[in-house]
Amino acid sequence: MAAAPLLAIHDYRLVFDGFEGTAHVLDGIDLELGAAETLGVVGETGCGKSVLAKSVLRLLPSPPARVVAGSIRFEGVDILAANDRAMRAIRGPRVAMIFQDPATFLNPVFTIGQQLLDVIAAHEREKPKAERRARAAMRAHAVSLLQQVRLPDAEALMGRYPHQLSGGMRQRVLIAMALSGAPALLIADEPTTALDVTIQAQVLRLIADLVRDLGLAVMMISHDLGVVASTCRRVVVMYSGTIVEDAPIARIFAQARHPYTKGLLAAIPTLAGSAAKLSGIAGSIPNLIAPPPGCRFHPRCPLAVERCRAEKPALRDFGGGHRVACHRAEES
Amino acid sequence: MIVYVVQRVLLTGLMLFGLICITFTVSNVAPSDPAALAAGPDATRDMVETVRREYGLDKPIWEQFVRYVSDLARGDFGRSIVSTRAVGTELAQYFPATFELVALAMGLGVLVGVPLGMLSAVYKNRPFDHLVRVFAVSGVALPAFWFGLVLQLTFAAQLELLPTSGRLDIASPPPPPVTRMFLVDSLLAGDWQTFADAFAHAILPAIVLSFPCLASILRVNRAEMVEVLSADYIVAARAHGVSPWRIVAVHALRNAMLPTLAMIGLRYGWMLGSTVLVETVFDWPGIGLYAVSSAIAGDFKPVMGVTLLIGLNFMIANLVVDLLYGWLDPRLRAAQ
């Protein structure tokens, strides 16, 4: 990254205040993303990957969410300090987001056209008066967006309601909405989890093609390393609110250094080794209200030593864009 | 959509038939002998029998039922014993007065209740929400007669801003009867002075009548809005940069309006049937007073007539709510 990064997150700490106590959901996230860079964020349920994605657009309800420390900057704008107006100029036109379950992320009582036009009109209002488009031009834009995400018969689709569409079509509509403001960064929060496998492959190919054609930067949240591998060049592995490893995708598969990443890789079933029992990672996700001291992974780690219990490992640079947060990273 | 509408209309017809069966049965199993009642307290046995034949009460029950239904179809609700006038004529006189009041109260309930509920949900658990909650609870809890008297004392007796009771000033003649709703008739006649007078008379009773209705619309709308505002598609709309007020007033409200509409339909029927207290306090010659005084006099036909009329209104209200549901929610149209 030569110039200033598109997105820079520094020492970001977020907690959720609840009845049972304060959950330390994100614990010191350091992450930078350049223009047109494709980044996958993987980790198991509850590791904070979706929370991190929503933080970038400040979509978390507060309370319970509370930022304790750190900063998030997008194109130099301090997201955490920006007012609502400034946030609206970012949401949609600069950073767009697509979501996990397309069934629930479209409003059931409005047509596809109404919803798409509403989003486009919202973006128009951010522009100076002279540059705003007429209603007809916005409609034409909406139709062309639907065509861009390869939906057949876009004109007729404008008058349809979400329940008349299949899951894959709904996700395409959401992608069209996300693209409507010509954003620089696309955040995809498990965009294929709710879809069946064949549709999943189509949607992933669509995203990959759009990203390449439009030069978008992507932050792809997933629990599936395979999904990330097919769309991203770089991957960040999260565990219990921390980044444990950050590396180019090929590097992760070839020479992962963090014991948790290795555990994840070992848990992927292979076509050849069907006879062997699948290996998992022993233990379960740590309690976020009273997280383990030191390295949060140490209770489940086969390599844990005394130091891991006492001292939180920092993300250290191993060259070639490879960062690992483990005291014993050199040994593996 | 057409199938949906036809289905709803047919269903309403079926319900109306059910209601007619019920009123017919009630009038036949009620302890008093209708023939003796009609003949009067001093009638001889022969006179009672004559009346019985005259009214067809000696015929088999199914014949009586057929006659009852065909009379109703011609708008014949029978005669009142007390006034000896046709019940249909009396209903046509009293019902518009009540309907006028209920329509005003409903308008007030919706126009104030829905926005307050919406704002309450937006400012959930903030001081504004708490204030609105106190307002809503008092709306449900305050007895209508007490609230009405307090308003009369304040706005009519002390401040002398509004008239105490009645539909019009004693000095001003009613507008030419078309609908018999003074507000509508005075407008049709272009008589603004009478309109203003009728409106001033209607304000206080409409407020008293609408208060509990307003409160329940408000609470239902608030609860629905709170739920809808946390829905995924609202998060998505925010993520796409739609402005917060547009999200609340357009994206969320339309979804939250569905259960609120059901409540509005129920409240309409409920209000029609419970105007008597307000009519008494404000000396409003409506259907509630008519029904109660007839019931006290043991005058059966008017009570049956009022029951049928309110029931019919309830059904029409529910039909309208059903049709609005279909219009608001495309999934219902498709499900049929």
XYZ file of C-alpha atoms in Angstrom:
668
model
C 0.000 0.000 0.000
C 1.740 3.077 -1.249
C -0.789 5.870 -0.684
C -3.086 6.306 2.310
C -5.266 3.195 2.676
C -8.933 3.271 1.728
C -9.959 1.899 5.090
C -7.824 2.064 8.222
C -8.913 0.507 11.501
C -6.632 1.054 14.492
C -6.816 -0.580 17.900
C -10.614 -0.726 17.586
C -12.263 -1.954 20.786
C -16.002 -2.484 21.022
C -18.109 -3.844 23.858
C -21.758 -4.827 24.192
C -23.384 -3.796 27.456
C -25.827 -6.442 28.630
C -27.660 -7.671 31.719
C -25.011 -10.259 32.493
C -22.123 -7.850 32.107
C -20.018 -6.257 29.431
C -19.072 -8.470 26.520
C -15.699 -7.610 24.964
C -16.703 -8.277 21.388
C -13.824 -6.682 19.517
C -10.486 -6.452 21.262
C -7.959 -4.250 19.509
C -8.528 -4.673 15.767
C -5.751 -3.369 13.499
C -6.522 -3.569 9.817
C -5.820 -1.598 6.680
C -7.409 -2.049 3.282
C -6.162 -0.486 0.043
C -8.200 0.614 -2.958
C -9.383 -2.308 -5.092
C -8.024 -4.778 -2.568
C -10.058 -7.917 -1.940
C -10.030 -9.042 1.666
C -11.733 -12.027 3.227
C -12.514 -12.091 6.936
C -13.019 -15.595 8.304
C -13.708 -17.006 11.713
C -16.270 -19.052 13.580
C -19.655 -17.840 14.779
C -19.326 -15.161 17.415
C -15.753 -14.177 16.585
C -16.884 -10.635 15.795
C -16.463 -10.617 12.022
C -19.982 -9.343 11.298
C -19.737 -6.797 14.101
C -16.518 -5.530 12.540
C -18.234 -5.229 9.143
C -21.191 -3.328 10.583
C -18.837 -1.072 12.557
C -17.412 0.305 9.326
C -20.864 1.650 8.415
C -21.771 2.335 12.045
C -24.873 0.162 11.777
C -24.736 -1.295 15.278
C -27.465 -0.183 17.654
C -26.072 1.737 20.589
C -26.854 0.687 23.277
C -25.857 -2.110 23.580
C -22.809 -1.495 21.356
C -20.198 0.889 22.758
C -16.850 1.860 21.268
C -14.192 1.878 23.969
C -11.102 2.827 22.011
C -9.559 3.038 18.587
C -10.446 4.623 15.294
C -11.958 3.747 11.929
C -11.065 5.959 9.001
C -12.506 5.659 5.528
C -10.913 7.829 2.840
C -9.557 9.926 5.690
C -12.983 10.501 7.284
C -13.226 9.533 10.930
C -16.258 7.210 10.871
C -16.656 7.133 14.639
C -16.855 10.931 14.901
C -18.834 11.642 11.710
C -22.325 13.123 12.073
C -25.415 11.516 10.524
C -25.211 13.641 7.381
C -21.597 12.728 6.776
C -22.441 9.068 7.403
C -25.191 9.182 4.792
C -22.736 10.548 2.256
C -20.616 7.462 2.945
C -23.300 4.798 3.215
C -24.233 3.804 -0.299
C -22.213 6.252 -2.387
C -18.814 5.266 -0.903
C -19.250 2.072 1.100
C -22.007 -0.397 0.261
C -23.030 -3.535 2.040
C -24.728 -6.770 1.093
C -26.145 -9.094 3.664
C -26.520 -12.662 4.757
C -30.182 -13.496 4.247
C -31.653 -11.783 1.199
C -35.141 -12.899 2.285
C -35.226 -10.579 5.275
C -33.131 -7.704 3.942
C -35.684 -6.590 1.351
C -38.790 -4.772 2.516
C -41.733 -7.151 1.930
C -44.359 -4.495 1.146
C -42.588 -2.512 -1.591
C -41.757 -3.540 -5.138
C -38.167 -4.093 -6.239
C -38.424 -0.944 -8.347
C -39.716 1.187 -5.472
C -36.903 0.034 -3.202
C -34.184 0.428 -5.792
C -35.429 3.884 -6.796
C -35.638 4.895 -3.157
C -31.968 4.072 -2.645
C -30.970 5.828 -5.876
C -33.030 8.890 -4.927
C -31.356 8.970 -1.519
C -27.964 9.088 -3.227
C -29.148 11.833 -5.581
C -30.072 14.000 -2.620
C -26.433 13.942 -1.522
C -25.435 15.607 -4.791
C -25.578 19.336 -5.544
C -28.931 20.371 -7.035
C -27.624 20.989 -10.541
C -26.254 17.453 -10.903
C -29.370 15.610 -9.774
C -31.040 13.377 -12.294
C -34.684 13.356 -13.293
C -36.962 10.539 -12.193
C -36.853 8.883 -15.634
C -33.057 8.831 -15.609
C -33.066 7.274 -12.161
C -35.460 4.606 -13.383
C -33.255 3.854 -16.352
C -30.319 3.580 -13.955
C -32.287 1.136 -11.798
C -33.088 -1.075 -14.792
C -29.468 -1.027 -15.957
C -28.335 -2.040 -12.458
C -30.648 -5.055 -12.536
C -29.206 -5.976 -15.928
C -25.700 -5.523 -14.580
C -26.310 -8.189 -11.935
C -27.540 -10.458 -14.762
C -31.193 -10.534 -13.814
C -33.350 -11.458 -16.795
C -36.306 -9.276 -17.790
C -35.234 -6.364 -15.590
C -38.090 -4.130 -16.746
C -40.759 -6.547 -15.464
C -38.792 -7.206 -12.310
C -39.172 -3.569 -11.260
C -42.852 -4.210 -10.531
C -42.349 -7.459 -8.611
C -42.406 -7.918 -4.860
C -39.581 -9.660 -2.960
C -41.691 -12.734 -2.161
C -42.126 -13.374 -5.877
C -38.369 -13.809 -6.324
C -36.046 -16.711 -5.537
C -33.265 -16.371 -2.974
C -30.585 -15.983 -5.612
C -32.593 -13.295 -7.417
C -33.145 -11.391 -4.162
C -29.422 -11.438 -3.423
C -28.787 -10.070 -6.927
C -31.295 -7.297 -6.272
C -29.461 -6.460 -3.031
C -26.178 -6.425 -4.922
C -27.749 -4.092 -7.499
C -28.832 -1.802 -4.652
C -25.328 -1.866 -3.215
C -23.826 -0.918 -6.580
C -26.312 1.905 -7.194
C -24.093 4.558 -5.638
C -20.907 3.393 -7.413
C -19.109 2.698 -4.109
C -15.359 2.291 -3.583
C -15.740 -0.448 -0.984
C -18.194 -3.338 -0.902
C -18.750 -5.099 2.396
C -20.309 -8.514 1.942
C -21.564 -10.079 5.177
C -21.809 -13.804 4.455
C -23.581 -13.110 1.169
C -24.022 -16.738 0.196
C -24.730 -18.455 3.519
C -28.496 -18.557 3.015
C -28.299 -19.752 -0.589
C -28.011 -23.281 -1.880
C -24.727 -24.421 -3.341
C -25.307 -23.926 -7.068
C -26.763 -20.453 -6.534
C -23.885 -19.742 -4.157
C -21.372 -20.381 -6.925
C -23.285 -18.116 -9.341
C -23.522 -15.256 -6.853
C -19.848 -15.566 -5.924
C -18.853 -15.491 -9.591
C -21.054 -12.429 -10.079
C -19.420 -10.650 -7.141
C -15.929 -11.603 -8.354
C -16.703 -10.324 -11.872
C -18.227 -7.064 -10.646
C -15.309 -6.447 -8.317
C -12.852 -6.959 -11.190
C -14.832 -4.875 -13.707
C -15.614 -1.987 -11.355
C -12.337 -1.985 -9.450
C -14.054 -2.281 -6.094
C -12.363 -2.989 -2.818
C -14.094 -5.854 -1.024
C -14.393 -6.987 2.552
C -15.934 -10.445 2.360
C -17.119 -11.813 5.685
C -17.466 -15.583 5.779
C -17.014 -18.661 7.919
C -16.062 -20.544 4.782
C -12.435 -20.403 3.662
C -13.505 -21.791 0.301
C -15.820 -18.821 -0.353
C -13.043 -16.416 0.555
C -10.488 -18.240 -1.572
C -12.675 -17.912 -4.657
C -13.204 -14.151 -4.356
C -10.326 -12.644 -2.348
C -6.575 -12.212 -2.599
C -5.976 -11.642 1.084
C -7.512 -13.164 4.182
C -7.775 -12.169 7.818
C -8.534 -14.868 10.376
C -10.406 -13.729 13.463
C -10.804 -15.491 16.766
C -12.852 -14.171 19.688
C -12.706 -10.524 18.729
C -9.057 -10.440 17.699
C -7.177 -10.847 14.444
C -4.951 -13.894 14.788
C -3.539 -14.083 11.279
C -3.479 -11.903 8.158
C -1.937 -13.150 4.936
C -2.311 -13.500 1.169
C -4.730 -16.321 0.462
C -2.132 -18.683 -1.022
C 0.080 -18.163 2.020
C -2.729 -19.156 4.391
C -3.217 -22.484 2.673
C 0.524 -23.150 2.252
C 2.149 -21.867 5.419
C -0.329 -20.808 8.083
C 1.493 -19.936 11.300
C -1.244 -19.544 13.873
C -2.418 -22.753 15.584
C -6.060 -21.650 15.191
C -5.679 -21.148 11.434
C -4.061 -24.556 11.198
C -6.941 -26.044 13.116
C -9.418 -24.429 10.703
C -7.530 -25.777 7.698
C -7.382 -29.250 9.195
C -11.151 -29.137 9.654
C -11.820 -28.749 5.909
C -12.923 -32.090 4.478
C -11.011 -33.214 1.406
C -12.323 -35.166 -1.548
C -9.503 -37.693 -1.264
C -9.363 -38.310 2.447
C -12.977 -39.309 2.974
C -12.039 -42.346 5.049
C -10.277 -40.356 7.765
C -12.231 -38.835 10.613
C -12.578 -35.061 10.248
C -10.485 -33.232 12.802
C -11.920 -30.310 14.729
C -10.637 -27.844 17.266
C -11.209 -29.031 20.811
C -13.094 -26.836 23.236
C -15.601 -24.106 22.494
C -15.774 -20.369 21.875
C -14.635 -18.388 24.924
C -17.042 -16.377 27.019
C -16.789 -12.772 25.854
C -17.865 -11.331 29.207
C -14.881 -12.850 31.014
C -12.461 -13.690 28.186
C -9.354 -15.748 28.970
C -6.388 -13.559 29.958
C -3.402 -13.340 27.651
C -4.018 -14.972 24.308
C -7.743 -15.650 23.964
C -7.017 -18.914 22.164
C -4.730 -20.416 24.819
C -7.333 -22.671 26.527
C -7.838 -24.513 23.227
C -4.308 -24.243 21.902
C -2.123 -27.359 21.641
C 1.014 -25.186 21.801
C 0.038 -23.000 24.767
C 2.800 -22.159 27.247
C 2.904 -20.044 30.411
C 3.490 -16.815 28.482
C 0.297 -17.317 26.444
C -1.741 -17.233 29.657
C -0.235 -13.971 30.847
C 0.520 -11.827 27.827
C -1.638 -10.965 24.846
C 0.363 -11.597 21.650
C 0.684 -8.639 19.254
C 0.220 -8.959 15.494
C 3.805 -9.315 14.212
C 4.913 -8.839 10.636
C 6.511 -11.862 9.004
C 7.118 -10.193 5.621
C 5.203 -10.518 2.377
C 2.061 -9.105 3.964
C 1.892 -11.916 6.503
C 0.993 -10.952 10.074
C 0.489 -13.388 12.950
C -0.545 -12.876 16.564
C 1.097 -15.783 18.324
C 4.042 -16.008 20.739
C 5.127 -19.254 19.145
C 4.634 -18.301 15.503
C 8.313 -18.811 14.688
C 8.183 -22.437 15.742
C 5.633 -23.448 13.158
C -56.475 -9.425 -6.166
C -59.975 -9.805 -7.642
C -60.255 -13.278 -6.169
C -59.210 -11.861 -2.825
C -61.851 -9.106 -2.926
C -64.654 -11.463 -4.014
C -63.672 -13.920 -1.303
C -63.778 -11.234 1.394
C -67.133 -9.900 0.219
C -68.702 -13.370 0.170
C -67.337 -14.068 3.621
C -68.910 -10.852 4.892
C -72.272 -11.887 3.426
C -72.000 -15.177 5.242
C -71.253 -13.397 8.516
C -74.263 -11.136 8.016
C -76.493 -14.188 7.629
C -75.021 -15.570 10.869
C -75.802 -12.317 12.644
C -79.413 -12.348 11.401
C -79.783 -15.912 12.700
C -78.505 -14.816 16.087
C -80.794 -11.790 16.431
C -83.767 -13.911 15.290
C -82.965 -16.641 17.785
C -82.471 -14.184 20.630
C -85.821 -12.518 19.949
C -87.502 -15.936 19.992
C -85.914 -17.388 23.109
C -86.212 -14.190 25.140
C -88.527 -14.803 28.100
C -91.228 -12.296 27.186
C -94.084 -13.147 24.768
C -93.785 -10.685 21.874
C -97.507 -10.885 21.099
C -98.484 -10.054 24.690
C -95.927 -7.271 24.708
C -97.270 -5.809 21.484
C -100.888 -6.041 22.609
C -100.123 -4.095 25.754
C -100.533 -4.848 29.480
C -104.345 -4.589 29.579
C -105.043 -6.822 26.554
C -107.407 -9.767 26.859
C -106.504 -13.252 25.783
C -108.388 -12.812 22.493
C -106.628 -9.578 21.696
C -103.236 -11.221 22.288
C -104.213 -14.087 19.949
C -105.324 -11.598 17.304
C -102.007 -9.797 17.522
C -100.241 -13.154 17.349
C -102.000 -14.005 14.077
C -101.502 -10.512 12.739
C -97.716 -10.676 13.284
C -97.578 -14.254 12.002
C -96.277 -15.460 15.377
C -98.507 -18.559 15.219
C -96.758 -19.778 12.083
C -93.943 -22.416 12.178
C -90.595 -20.999 13.187
C -88.955 -21.394 9.755
C -91.810 -19.419 8.152
C -91.306 -16.704 10.718
C -87.613 -16.678 9.897
C -88.226 -16.355 6.160
C -90.598 -13.492 6.837
C -88.085 -11.842 9.199
C -85.349 -12.008 6.560
C -87.573 -10.751 3.742
C -88.744 -7.870 5.957
C -85.135 -6.984 6.697
C -84.324 -7.102 3.010
C -86.997 -4.464 2.447
C -85.510 -2.376 5.270
C -88.398 -3.196 7.606
C -87.073 -3.598 11.141
C -90.545 -3.788 12.699
C -92.276 -1.206 14.874
C -91.301 0.311 18.170
C -93.912 -0.305 20.870
C -93.123 2.892 22.749
C -93.260 5.321 19.838
C -95.279 3.111 17.445
C -93.026 4.384 14.667
C -91.120 2.093 12.306
C -87.743 1.150 13.783
C -86.136 1.758 10.363
C -87.230 5.395 10.441
C -85.956 5.877 13.957
C -82.611 4.270 13.137
C -82.273 6.569 10.133
C -82.752 9.465 12.517
C -80.422 8.392 15.348
C -77.695 6.486 13.562
C -76.243 9.380 11.521
C -75.724 11.382 14.726
C -73.713 8.555 16.266
C -71.892 7.793 13.056
C -70.845 11.419 12.739
C -69.395 11.341 16.228
C -67.655 7.994 15.759
C -66.163 9.074 12.428
C -64.753 12.218 14.008
C -63.406 10.265 16.981
C -61.854 7.666 14.676
C -60.216 10.339 12.566
C -58.773 11.911 15.684
C -57.631 8.528 16.993
C -55.805 7.637 13.778
C -54.362 11.073 13.042
C -52.981 11.480 16.559
C -52.459 7.860 17.589
C -50.416 6.667 14.612
C -47.848 9.517 14.566
C -47.492 9.502 18.354
C -46.967 5.741 18.335
C -44.401 6.105 15.581
C -42.478 8.860 17.373
C -42.707 6.944 20.613
C -41.003 3.975 18.976
C -38.288 6.191 17.479
C -37.581 7.744 20.895
C -38.024 4.446 22.713
C -37.343 4.662 26.470
C -36.487 8.345 26.217
C -38.466 11.038 28.129
C -40.809 11.614 25.166
C -41.740 7.923 25.119
C -42.446 7.930 28.863
C -44.633 11.012 28.548
C -46.620 9.426 25.715
C -46.989 6.254 27.767
C -48.578 8.185 30.639
C -50.913 9.835 28.115
C -51.879 6.463 26.618
C -52.483 4.788 29.957
C -54.757 7.617 31.067
C -56.620 7.273 27.769
C -57.488 3.692 28.607
C -58.050 4.291 32.303
C -60.122 7.488 32.496
C -63.883 6.818 32.676
C -65.692 8.560 29.812
C -68.361 10.213 31.982
C -65.790 11.741 34.329
C -63.490 12.884 31.535
C -66.478 14.337 29.665
C -67.638 16.283 32.708
C -64.148 17.666 33.327
C -63.890 18.833 29.717
C -67.344 20.434 29.923
C -66.375 22.213 33.136
C -63.101 23.452 31.709
C -63.846 24.360 28.102
C -67.541 25.136 28.293
C -68.251 26.422 31.791
C -64.980 28.122 32.737
C -63.258 29.103 29.493
C -66.538 29.428 27.562
C -64.776 28.352 24.386
C -67.101 25.537 23.359
C -70.767 24.670 23.884
C -71.650 22.287 26.702
C -73.913 19.810 24.949
C -76.298 19.074 22.095
C -75.635 18.915 18.373
C -76.447 22.521 17.479
C -77.213 25.821 19.150
C -80.885 25.996 20.153
C -81.328 29.133 18.053
C -79.909 27.690 14.839
C -82.075 25.394 12.699
C -80.625 22.083 11.497
C -79.424 21.958 7.873
C -81.696 20.374 5.243
C -81.524 16.620 5.889
C -79.662 14.621 3.277
C -77.400 12.342 5.276
C -78.675 13.642 8.640
C -75.061 14.161 9.649
C -75.083 17.862 10.426
C -71.453 18.368 9.461
C -71.996 16.831 6.031
C -75.436 18.342 5.436
C -74.324 21.862 6.313
C -71.408 21.494 3.910
C -73.748 20.237 1.178
C -75.972 23.240 1.799
C -72.918 25.513 1.798
C -73.914 26.787 5.215
C -70.580 27.543 6.886
C -72.088 29.047 9.989
C -74.059 25.906 10.790
C -71.011 23.812 9.972
C -68.897 25.767 12.449
C -71.611 25.474 15.060
C -72.027 21.723 14.539
C -68.271 21.267 14.621
C -67.907 23.221 17.871
C -70.585 21.017 19.414
C -68.896 17.824 18.220
C -65.348 18.573 19.422
C -65.664 17.658 23.107
C -67.738 14.468 22.695
C -65.448 13.342 19.869
C -62.380 13.846 22.072
C -63.927 11.886 24.942
C -65.054 9.090 22.636
C -61.724 8.861 20.824
C -59.412 8.918 23.856
C -59.403 5.175 24.649
C -59.362 4.360 20.947
C -56.482 6.747 20.329
C -54.566 5.212 23.221
C -54.883 1.648 21.972
C -53.991 2.602 18.389
C -50.965 4.424 19.758
C -49.789 1.473 21.842
C -50.229 -1.084 19.064
C -48.485 1.171 16.567
C -45.609 1.801 18.959
C -45.107 -1.912 19.665
C -45.186 -2.759 15.957
C -42.840 0.086 15.052
C -40.317 -0.984 17.702
C -40.301 -4.445 16.195
C -40.188 -3.336 12.572
C -37.421 -0.816 13.248
C -35.104 -3.642 14.272
C -35.901 -5.675 11.136
C -33.138 -6.583 8.717
C -34.589 -4.574 5.856
C -34.447 -1.432 7.987
C -30.748 -2.071 8.673
C -30.290 -2.575 4.934
C -32.080 0.689 4.127
C -29.763 2.495 6.546
C -26.736 0.803 5.024
C -27.842 2.028 1.608
C -27.978 5.597 2.860
C -31.733 6.214 2.973
C -32.490 9.138 5.302
C -33.648 8.227 8.823
C -37.058 9.916 8.629
C -37.857 8.346 5.309
C -36.990 4.961 6.789
C -39.326 5.544 9.726
C -42.254 7.159 7.935
C -42.220 5.101 4.729
C -40.243 1.863 5.002
C -41.173 0.990 8.577
C -44.624 2.551 8.936
C -46.201 0.619 6.089
C -45.147 -2.643 7.702
C -46.245 -1.533 11.157
C -49.620 -0.364 9.834
C -50.883 -3.917 9.296
C -51.638 -4.844 12.928
C -52.558 -1.222 13.638
C -55.239 -1.453 10.954
C -56.718 -4.529 12.589
C -56.905 -2.603 15.851
C -58.564 0.341 14.096
C -61.261 -1.954 12.655
C -61.959 -3.504 16.045
C -62.046 -0.120 17.743
C -64.555 1.203 15.218
C -67.063 -1.496 16.074
C -66.341 -1.138 19.747
C -66.912 2.633 19.625
C -70.238 2.303 17.818
C -71.467 -0.002 20.553
C -70.255 2.109 23.455
C -71.337 5.640 22.674
C -74.109 5.681 25.263
C -72.044 7.230 28.069
C -70.722 9.993 25.842
C -74.196 10.556 24.364
C -75.641 10.869 27.857
C -73.029 13.316 29.128
C -73.193 15.499 26.018
C -76.929 15.097 25.383
C -76.214 13.729 21.933
C -79.351 12.097 20.432
C -77.644 8.998 19.038
C -78.118 5.299 18.688
C -76.623 4.428 22.071
C -79.230 6.409 23.993
C -81.962 4.994 21.734
C -80.878 1.407 22.383
C -80.583 1.849 26.145
C -83.935 3.592 26.566
C -85.637 0.951 24.385
C -84.054 -1.871 26.372
C -85.231 -0.322 29.643
C -88.793 -0.058 28.227
C -88.683 -3.718 27.131
C -89.091 -2.541 23.542
C -87.547 -5.420 21.599
C -87.586 -4.411 17.942
C -85.437 -1.267 18.316
C -82.825 -3.228 20.322
C -82.697 -5.879 17.580
C -82.481 -3.164 14.949
C -79.591 -1.446 16.687
C -77.828 -4.776 17.164
C -78.146 -5.587 13.480
C -77.039 -2.148 12.400
C -73.962 -2.095 14.633
C -73.143 -5.658 13.600
C -73.449 -4.720 9.953
C -71.165 -1.734 10.464
C -68.646 -3.895 12.255
C -68.612 -6.278 9.308
C -68.218 -3.506 6.785
C -65.355 -2.090 8.838
C -63.669 -5.484 8.909
C -64.209 -5.895 5.198
C -62.560 -2.541 4.577
C -59.675 -3.520 6.879
C -59.271 -6.822 5.013
C -59.198 -5.055 1.665
C -56.696 -2.486 2.963
C -54.581 -5.363 4.251
C -54.470 -6.817 0.782
C -53.544 -3.430 -0.620
C -50.788 -2.844 1.958
C -49.307 -6.317 1.980
C -48.627 -7.922 -1.402
C -47.991 -11.285 0.230
C -51.655 -11.579 1.223
C -52.785 -10.957 -2.331
C -50.532 -13.747 -3.542
C -51.465 -16.187 -0.806
C -55.043 -16.448 -2.032
